[in-house]
Amino acid sequence: MSFKVSIDVEGIQRISRHAVPADTVELARWLLGKVLVRQPRGKTLAGRIVETEAYLVGDPACHGFRGVTPRNGSLFLEHGHCYVYICYGTSHMLNVSSESRGIGAGVLIRAIEPLHGHIHMRRGRRVKELDLARGPGRLTQAFDVDMRHDGLDLFAGKQLWIGKDDHEIDSIGRSVRIGLTKAADKRLRFYIRGNRFLSGTRALNR
């Protein structure tokens, strides 16, 4: 069964920074339904954000918990900047800084529904259509996001940016975050209910 969806990428509108929430939980919810766009070398990839996780100030699971370092500096930029880190030495994780400059907090983009550029997202990977960008590591593979993009402004960039279209979401679900040992009981994962591209288990996606 094929789940391919295609959209007119010219219909994706840029978003003014004034419209972007400067609050971590609010941003995690607001990002749902927005469109991540990657435009490398004449190609265009686009996907709808369907799952996020919030990492708050004072949160022991947040990379900014112990203050700013050379590694996590982008997390402390003004809200709406890209913070990329490597997990387990193999997978890049795409986050959005979420508070005022100097405050370390962010939103992890966990899963995306591919909308445009499916062939480019595969990039030789033997993966089912449903799994192209389901999970934060697969997502960055599909969109070819890595440390080159750390610190980019996601609302003023050209190669990697977040926009919107006329799509409306029906219902937002909430659960504990996935794969954590610290603050594992906090219900800071948000997702579009009923979306088939979510990375969580059925129990988490009710």
PDB file of C-alpha atoms in Angstrom:
ATOM      1  CA  MET A   1       0.000   0.000   0.000  1.00  0.00           C
ATOM      2  CA  SER A   2       1.361   3.444  -0.890  1.00  0.00           C
ATOM      3  CA  PHE A   3       0.993   6.448   1.398  1.00  0.00           C
ATOM      4  CA  LYS A   4       2.441   9.016  -0.979  1.00  0.00           C
ATOM      5  CA  VAL A   5       1.028  12.504  -0.716  1.00  0.00           C
ATOM      6  CA  SER A   6       1.952  15.421  -2.940  1.00  0.00           C
ATOM      7  CA  ILE A   7       1.455  19.124  -2.335  1.00  0.00           C
ATOM      8  CA  ASP A   8       2.143  22.309  -4.222  1.00  0.00           C
ATOM      9  CA  VAL A   9       5.250  23.525  -2.404  1.00  0.00           C
ATOM     10  CA  GLU A  10       4.638  27.028  -3.712  1.00  0.00           C
ATOM     11  CA  GLY A  11       1.531  26.991  -1.542  1.00  0.00           C
ATOM     12  CA  ILE A  12       3.643  26.802   1.619  1.00  0.00           C
ATOM     13  CA  GLN A  13       3.729  30.210   3.246  1.00  0.00           C
ATOM     14  CA  ARG A  14       6.592  31.715   5.187  1.00  0.00           C
ATOM     15  CA  ILE A  15       5.872  32.444   8.848  1.00  0.00           C
ATOM     16  CA  SER A  16       6.806  35.711  10.545  1.00  0.00           C
ATOM     17  CA  ARG A  17       8.826  35.307  13.724  1.00  0.00           C
ATOM     18  CA  HIS A  18       6.222  37.476  15.462  1.00  0.00           C
ATOM     19  CA  ALA A  19       3.751  34.595  14.982  1.00  0.00           C
ATOM     20  CA  VAL A  20       6.078  32.005  16.527  1.00  0.00           C
ATOM     21  CA  PRO A  21       5.442  31.293  20.244  1.00  0.00           C
ATOM     22  CA  ALA A  22       8.371  31.980  22.589  1.00  0.00           C
ATOM     23  CA  ASP A  23       7.257  29.344  25.082  1.00  0.00           C
ATOM     24  CA  THR A  24       8.428  25.738  24.939  1.00  0.00           C
ATOM     25  CA  VAL A  25       5.176  23.842  25.498  1.00  0.00           C
ATOM     26  CA  GLU A  26       3.183  26.280  23.381  1.00  0.00           C
ATOM     27  CA  LEU A  27       5.726  25.958  20.565  1.00  0.00           C
ATOM     28  CA  ALA A  28       5.669  22.143  20.743  1.00  0.00           C
ATOM     29  CA  ARG A  29       1.917  22.203  20.159  1.00  0.00           C
ATOM     30  CA  TRP A  30       2.013  25.042  17.615  1.00  0.00           C
ATOM     31  CA  LEU A  31       4.546  23.233  15.404  1.00  0.00           C
ATOM     32  CA  LEU A  32       2.122  20.362  14.805  1.00  0.00           C
ATOM     33  CA  GLY A  33       0.700  20.632  11.315  1.00  0.00           C
ATOM     34  CA  LYS A  34       3.398  23.040  10.137  1.00  0.00           C
ATOM     35  CA  VAL A  35       5.600  22.071   7.174  1.00  0.00           C
ATOM     36  CA  LEU A  36       9.349  21.477   7.280  1.00  0.00           C
ATOM     37  CA  VAL A  37      10.966  22.397   3.971  1.00  0.00           C
ATOM     38  CA  ARG A  38      14.464  21.488   2.781  1.00  0.00           C
ATOM     39  CA  GLN A  39      15.729  22.894  -0.514  1.00  0.00           C
ATOM     40  CA  PRO A  40      19.214  21.638  -1.320  1.00  0.00           C
ATOM     41  CA  ARG A  41      20.687  22.269  -4.789  1.00  0.00           C
ATOM     42  CA  GLY A  42      17.473  22.718  -6.730  1.00  0.00           C
ATOM     43  CA  LYS A  43      15.585  19.927  -4.979  1.00  0.00           C
ATOM     44  CA  THR A  44      12.619  20.401  -2.681  1.00  0.00           C
ATOM     45  CA  LEU A  45      11.620  18.136   0.204  1.00  0.00           C
ATOM     46  CA  ALA A  46       8.637  18.894   2.394  1.00  0.00           C
ATOM     47  CA  GLY A  47       6.854  17.156   5.246  1.00  0.00           C
ATOM     48  CA  ARG A  48       4.200  17.896   7.830  1.00  0.00           C
ATOM     49  CA  ILE A  49       5.304  17.930  11.461  1.00  0.00           C
ATOM     50  CA  VAL A  50       3.149  15.372  13.289  1.00  0.00           C
ATOM     51  CA  GLU A  51       5.012  14.713  16.545  1.00  0.00           C
ATOM     52  CA  THR A  52       7.114  16.842  18.914  1.00  0.00           C
ATOM     53  CA  GLU A  53       8.634  16.739  22.395  1.00  0.00           C
ATOM     54  CA  ALA A  54       9.210  19.704  24.700  1.00  0.00           C
ATOM     55  CA  TYR A  55      12.383  20.095  26.784  1.00  0.00           C
ATOM     56  CA  LEU A  56      11.937  22.809  29.383  1.00  0.00           C
ATOM     57  CA  VAL A  57      14.033  25.127  31.506  1.00  0.00           C
ATOM     58  CA  GLY A  58      14.991  23.209  34.661  1.00  0.00           C
ATOM     59  CA  ASP A  59      14.240  19.900  32.957  1.00  0.00           C
ATOM     60  CA  PRO A  60      17.033  17.355  33.669  1.00  0.00           C
ATOM     61  CA  ALA A  61      16.377  15.755  30.276  1.00  0.00           C
ATOM     62  CA  CYS A  62      17.031  19.067  28.494  1.00  0.00           C
ATOM     63  CA  HIS A  63      20.518  19.663  27.063  1.00  0.00           C
ATOM     64  CA  GLY A  64      20.447  23.176  28.507  1.00  0.00           C
ATOM     65  CA  PHE A  65      19.936  21.945  32.078  1.00  0.00           C
ATOM     66  CA  ARG A  66      23.524  22.620  33.197  1.00  0.00           C
ATOM     67  CA  GLY A  67      24.003  25.803  31.187  1.00  0.00           C
ATOM     68  CA  VAL A  68      25.474  26.803  27.875  1.00  0.00           C
ATOM     69  CA  THR A  69      28.407  24.860  26.378  1.00  0.00           C
ATOM     70  CA  PRO A  70      30.125  24.828  22.961  1.00  0.00           C
ATOM     71  CA  ARG A  71      27.945  21.815  22.106  1.00  0.00           C
ATOM     72  CA  ASN A  72      24.524  23.196  23.015  1.00  0.00           C
ATOM     73  CA  GLY A  73      24.964  26.899  22.211  1.00  0.00           C
ATOM     74  CA  SER A  74      22.241  26.935  19.534  1.00  0.00           C
ATOM     75  CA  LEU A  75      19.680  25.868  22.119  1.00  0.00           C
ATOM     76  CA  PHE A  76      20.213  29.246  23.800  1.00  0.00           C
ATOM     77  CA  LEU A  77      19.550  31.297  20.671  1.00  0.00           C
ATOM     78  CA  GLU A  78      16.335  33.259  20.157  1.00  0.00           C
ATOM     79  CA  HIS A  79      13.324  30.999  19.661  1.00  0.00           C
ATOM     80  CA  GLY A  80      13.010  29.497  16.192  1.00  0.00           C
ATOM     81  CA  HIS A  81      16.627  28.508  15.584  1.00  0.00           C
ATOM     82  CA  CYS A  82      17.839  25.046  14.674  1.00  0.00           C
ATOM     83  CA  TYR A  83      19.656  23.007  17.326  1.00  0.00           C
ATOM     84  CA  VAL A  84      21.159  19.781  15.991  1.00  0.00           C
ATOM     85  CA  TYR A  85      22.992  17.181  18.052  1.00  0.00           C
ATOM     86  CA  ILE A  86      24.195  13.637  17.489  1.00  0.00           C
ATOM     87  CA  CYS A  87      22.538  10.833  19.453  1.00  0.00           C
ATOM     88  CA  TYR A  88      24.459   7.621  20.199  1.00  0.00           C
ATOM     89  CA  GLY A  89      27.157   8.753  17.778  1.00  0.00           C
ATOM     90  CA  THR A  90      25.068   7.913  14.723  1.00  0.00           C
ATOM     91  CA  SER A  91      21.764   9.836  14.453  1.00  0.00           C
ATOM     92  CA  HIS A  92      21.256  13.578  14.169  1.00  0.00           C
ATOM     93  CA  MET A  93      18.352  15.085  16.111  1.00  0.00           C
ATOM     94  CA  LEU A  94      16.536  18.210  14.874  1.00  0.00           C
ATOM     95  CA  ASN A  95      15.317  20.640  17.532  1.00  0.00           C
ATOM     96  CA  VAL A  96      13.896  24.159  17.569  1.00  0.00           C
ATOM     97  CA  SER A  97      15.092  26.634  20.213  1.00  0.00           C
ATOM     98  CA  SER A  98      12.011  27.741  22.096  1.00  0.00           C
ATOM     99  CA  GLU A  99      12.601  30.593  24.521  1.00  0.00           C
ATOM    100  CA  SER A 100      14.190  34.050  24.591  1.00  0.00           C
ATOM    101  CA  ARG A 101      17.882  34.404  23.762  1.00  0.00           C
ATOM    102  CA  GLY A 102      20.043  33.138  26.610  1.00  0.00           C
ATOM    103  CA  ILE A 103      17.478  30.634  27.907  1.00  0.00           C
ATOM    104  CA  GLY A 104      18.218  27.007  27.026  1.00  0.00           C
ATOM    105  CA  ALA A 105      15.092  25.063  26.073  1.00  0.00           C
ATOM    106  CA  GLY A 106      13.831  23.453  22.908  1.00  0.00           C
ATOM    107  CA  VAL A 107      11.416  21.282  20.985  1.00  0.00           C
ATOM    108  CA  LEU A 108      12.506  18.024  19.379  1.00  0.00           C
ATOM    109  CA  ILE A 109      10.804  17.267  16.061  1.00  0.00           C
ATOM    110  CA  ARG A 110      10.138  13.536  16.358  1.00  0.00           C
ATOM    111  CA  ALA A 111       8.200  12.638  13.218  1.00  0.00           C
ATOM    112  CA  ILE A 112       7.103  14.057   9.891  1.00  0.00           C
ATOM    113  CA  GLU A 113       4.553  13.003   7.305  1.00  0.00           C
ATOM    114  CA  PRO A 114       6.324  13.174   3.912  1.00  0.00           C
ATOM    115  CA  LEU A 115       4.527  15.446   1.457  1.00  0.00           C
ATOM    116  CA  HIS A 116       6.946  16.181  -1.369  1.00  0.00           C
ATOM    117  CA  GLY A 117      10.266  14.813  -2.600  1.00  0.00           C
ATOM    118  CA  HIS A 118       9.808  11.189  -1.533  1.00  0.00           C
ATOM    119  CA  ILE A 119      12.453   9.930  -3.974  1.00  0.00           C
ATOM    120  CA  HIS A 120      15.037  12.333  -2.592  1.00  0.00           C
ATOM    121  CA  MET A 121      14.101  11.384   0.969  1.00  0.00           C
ATOM    122  CA  ARG A 122      14.980   7.767   0.262  1.00  0.00           C
ATOM    123  CA  ARG A 123      18.530   8.622  -0.755  1.00  0.00           C
ATOM    124  CA  GLY A 124      19.244   4.941  -1.387  1.00  0.00           C
ATOM    125  CA  ARG A 125      17.737   3.766   1.903  1.00  0.00           C
ATOM    126  CA  ARG A 126      15.772   0.533   1.895  1.00  0.00           C
ATOM    127  CA  VAL A 127      12.894   1.760   3.988  1.00  0.00           C
ATOM    128  CA  LYS A 128       9.116   1.509   3.750  1.00  0.00           C
ATOM    129  CA  GLU A 129       7.238   4.619   2.672  1.00  0.00           C
ATOM    130  CA  LEU A 130       5.603   4.774   6.089  1.00  0.00           C
ATOM    131  CA  ASP A 131       9.006   4.823   7.812  1.00  0.00           C
ATOM    132  CA  LEU A 132      10.735   7.490   5.707  1.00  0.00           C
ATOM    133  CA  ALA A 133      10.632  10.120   8.453  1.00  0.00           C
ATOM    134  CA  ARG A 134       8.969   8.344  11.365  1.00  0.00           C
ATOM    135  CA  GLY A 135      11.302   8.935  14.294  1.00  0.00           C
ATOM    136  CA  PRO A 136      13.869  11.721  14.808  1.00  0.00           C
ATOM    137  CA  GLY A 137      16.834   9.822  13.349  1.00  0.00           C
ATOM    138  CA  ARG A 138      14.990   8.745  10.208  1.00  0.00           C
ATOM    139  CA  LEU A 139      13.634  12.259   9.827  1.00  0.00           C
ATOM    140  CA  THR A 140      17.089  13.849   9.630  1.00  0.00           C
ATOM    141  CA  GLN A 141      18.265  11.119   7.263  1.00  0.00           C
ATOM    142  CA  ALA A 142      15.320  11.758   4.972  1.00  0.00           C
ATOM    143  CA  PHE A 143      15.868  15.520   4.954  1.00  0.00           C
ATOM    144  CA  ASP A 144      19.678  15.282   4.952  1.00  0.00           C
ATOM    145  CA  VAL A 145      19.927  17.394   8.101  1.00  0.00           C
ATOM    146  CA  ASP A 146      23.166  17.305  10.073  1.00  0.00           C
ATOM    147  CA  MET A 147      25.558  19.548  11.998  1.00  0.00           C
ATOM    148  CA  ARG A 148      25.824  21.914   9.014  1.00  0.00           C
ATOM    149  CA  HIS A 149      22.363  23.168   9.951  1.00  0.00           C
ATOM    150  CA  ASP A 150      23.005  23.753  13.643  1.00  0.00           C
ATOM    151  CA  GLY A 151      22.184  27.378  14.489  1.00  0.00           C
ATOM    152  CA  LEU A 152      20.177  28.182  11.336  1.00  0.00           C
ATOM    153  CA  ASP A 153      17.157  30.455  11.619  1.00  0.00           C
ATOM    154  CA  LEU A 154      14.217  28.196  10.734  1.00  0.00           C
ATOM    155  CA  PHE A 155      11.929  31.129   9.970  1.00  0.00           C
ATOM    156  CA  ALA A 156      14.254  33.141   7.757  1.00  0.00           C
ATOM    157  CA  GLY A 157      16.397  30.451   6.148  1.00  0.00           C
ATOM    158  CA  LYS A 158      16.561  29.363   2.524  1.00  0.00           C
ATOM    159  CA  GLN A 159      17.762  25.755   2.607  1.00  0.00           C
ATOM    160  CA  LEU A 160      15.898  24.596   5.729  1.00  0.00           C
ATOM    161  CA  TRP A 161      12.801  26.351   7.028  1.00  0.00           C
ATOM    162  CA  ILE A 162       9.369  25.894   8.579  1.00  0.00           C
ATOM    163  CA  GLY A 163       6.226  27.192   6.893  1.00  0.00           C
ATOM    164  CA  LYS A 164       2.494  26.612   6.835  1.00  0.00           C
ATOM    165  CA  ASP A 165      -0.308  25.795   4.428  1.00  0.00           C
ATOM    166  CA  ASP A 166      -4.085  25.646   4.782  1.00  0.00           C
ATOM    167  CA  HIS A 167      -4.068  22.282   6.551  1.00  0.00           C
ATOM    168  CA  GLU A 168      -5.924  22.137   9.865  1.00  0.00           C
ATOM    169  CA  ILE A 169      -5.431  19.469  12.512  1.00  0.00           C
ATOM    170  CA  ASP A 170      -8.390  17.945  14.341  1.00  0.00           C
ATOM    171  CA  SER A 171      -6.978  16.831  17.664  1.00  0.00           C
ATOM    172  CA  ILE A 172      -3.701  16.948  19.586  1.00  0.00           C
ATOM    173  CA  GLY A 173      -2.662  14.054  21.802  1.00  0.00           C
ATOM    174  CA  ARG A 174      -0.246  14.163  24.712  1.00  0.00           C
ATOM    175  CA  SER A 175       1.955  11.526  26.351  1.00  0.00           C
ATOM    176  CA  VAL A 176       5.219  10.940  28.177  1.00  0.00           C
ATOM    177  CA  ARG A 177       8.364  11.441  26.128  1.00  0.00           C
ATOM    178  CA  ILE A 178      10.050   8.466  24.470  1.00  0.00           C
ATOM    179  CA  GLY A 179      13.304   6.742  25.435  1.00  0.00           C
ATOM    180  CA  LEU A 180      14.196   8.841  28.487  1.00  0.00           C
ATOM    181  CA  THR A 181      15.526   7.887  31.899  1.00  0.00           C
ATOM    182  CA  LYS A 182      15.474  11.411  33.382  1.00  0.00           C
ATOM    183  CA  ALA A 183      12.095  13.067  33.973  1.00  0.00           C
ATOM    184  CA  ALA A 184      10.550  10.149  32.100  1.00  0.00           C
ATOM    185  CA  ASP A 185       7.105  10.723  33.606  1.00  0.00           C
ATOM    186  CA  LYS A 186       6.602  14.230  32.215  1.00  0.00           C
ATOM    187  CA  ARG A 187       3.799  14.389  29.630  1.00  0.00           C
ATOM    188  CA  LEU A 188       5.649  16.623  27.177  1.00  0.00           C
ATOM    189  CA  ARG A 189       5.249  14.689  23.933  1.00  0.00           C
ATOM    190  CA  PHE A 190       2.597  16.061  21.568  1.00  0.00           C
ATOM    191  CA  TYR A 191       1.216  14.502  18.395  1.00  0.00           C
ATOM    192  CA  ILE A 192      -1.559  14.714  15.836  1.00  0.00           C
ATOM    193  CA  ARG A 193      -4.120  12.094  16.818  1.00  0.00           C
ATOM    194  CA  GLY A 194      -4.803   9.448  14.205  1.00  0.00           C
ATOM    195  CA  ASN A 195      -1.788  10.259  12.052  1.00  0.00           C
ATOM    196  CA  ARG A 196      -0.207   7.063  10.711  1.00  0.00           C
ATOM    197  CA  PHE A 197       3.333   8.499  10.638  1.00  0.00           C
ATOM    198  CA  LEU A 198       3.769   8.773  14.428  1.00  0.00           C
ATOM    199  CA  SER A 199       6.834   7.149  15.965  1.00  0.00           C
ATOM    200  CA  GLY A 200       5.282   6.104  19.276  1.00  0.00           C
ATOM    201  CA  THR A 201       3.571   2.879  20.233  1.00  0.00           C
ATOM    202  CA  ARG A 202      -0.194   2.383  20.022  1.00  0.00           C
ATOM    203  CA  ALA A 203      -0.441   2.818  23.779  1.00  0.00           C
ATOM    204  CA  LEU A 204       1.223   6.230  23.545  1.00  0.00           C
ATOM    205  CA  ASN A 205      -0.720   7.357  20.484  1.00  0.00           C
ATOM    206  CA  ARG A 206      -4.274   6.966  21.741  1.00  0.00           C
TER     207      ARG A 206
END
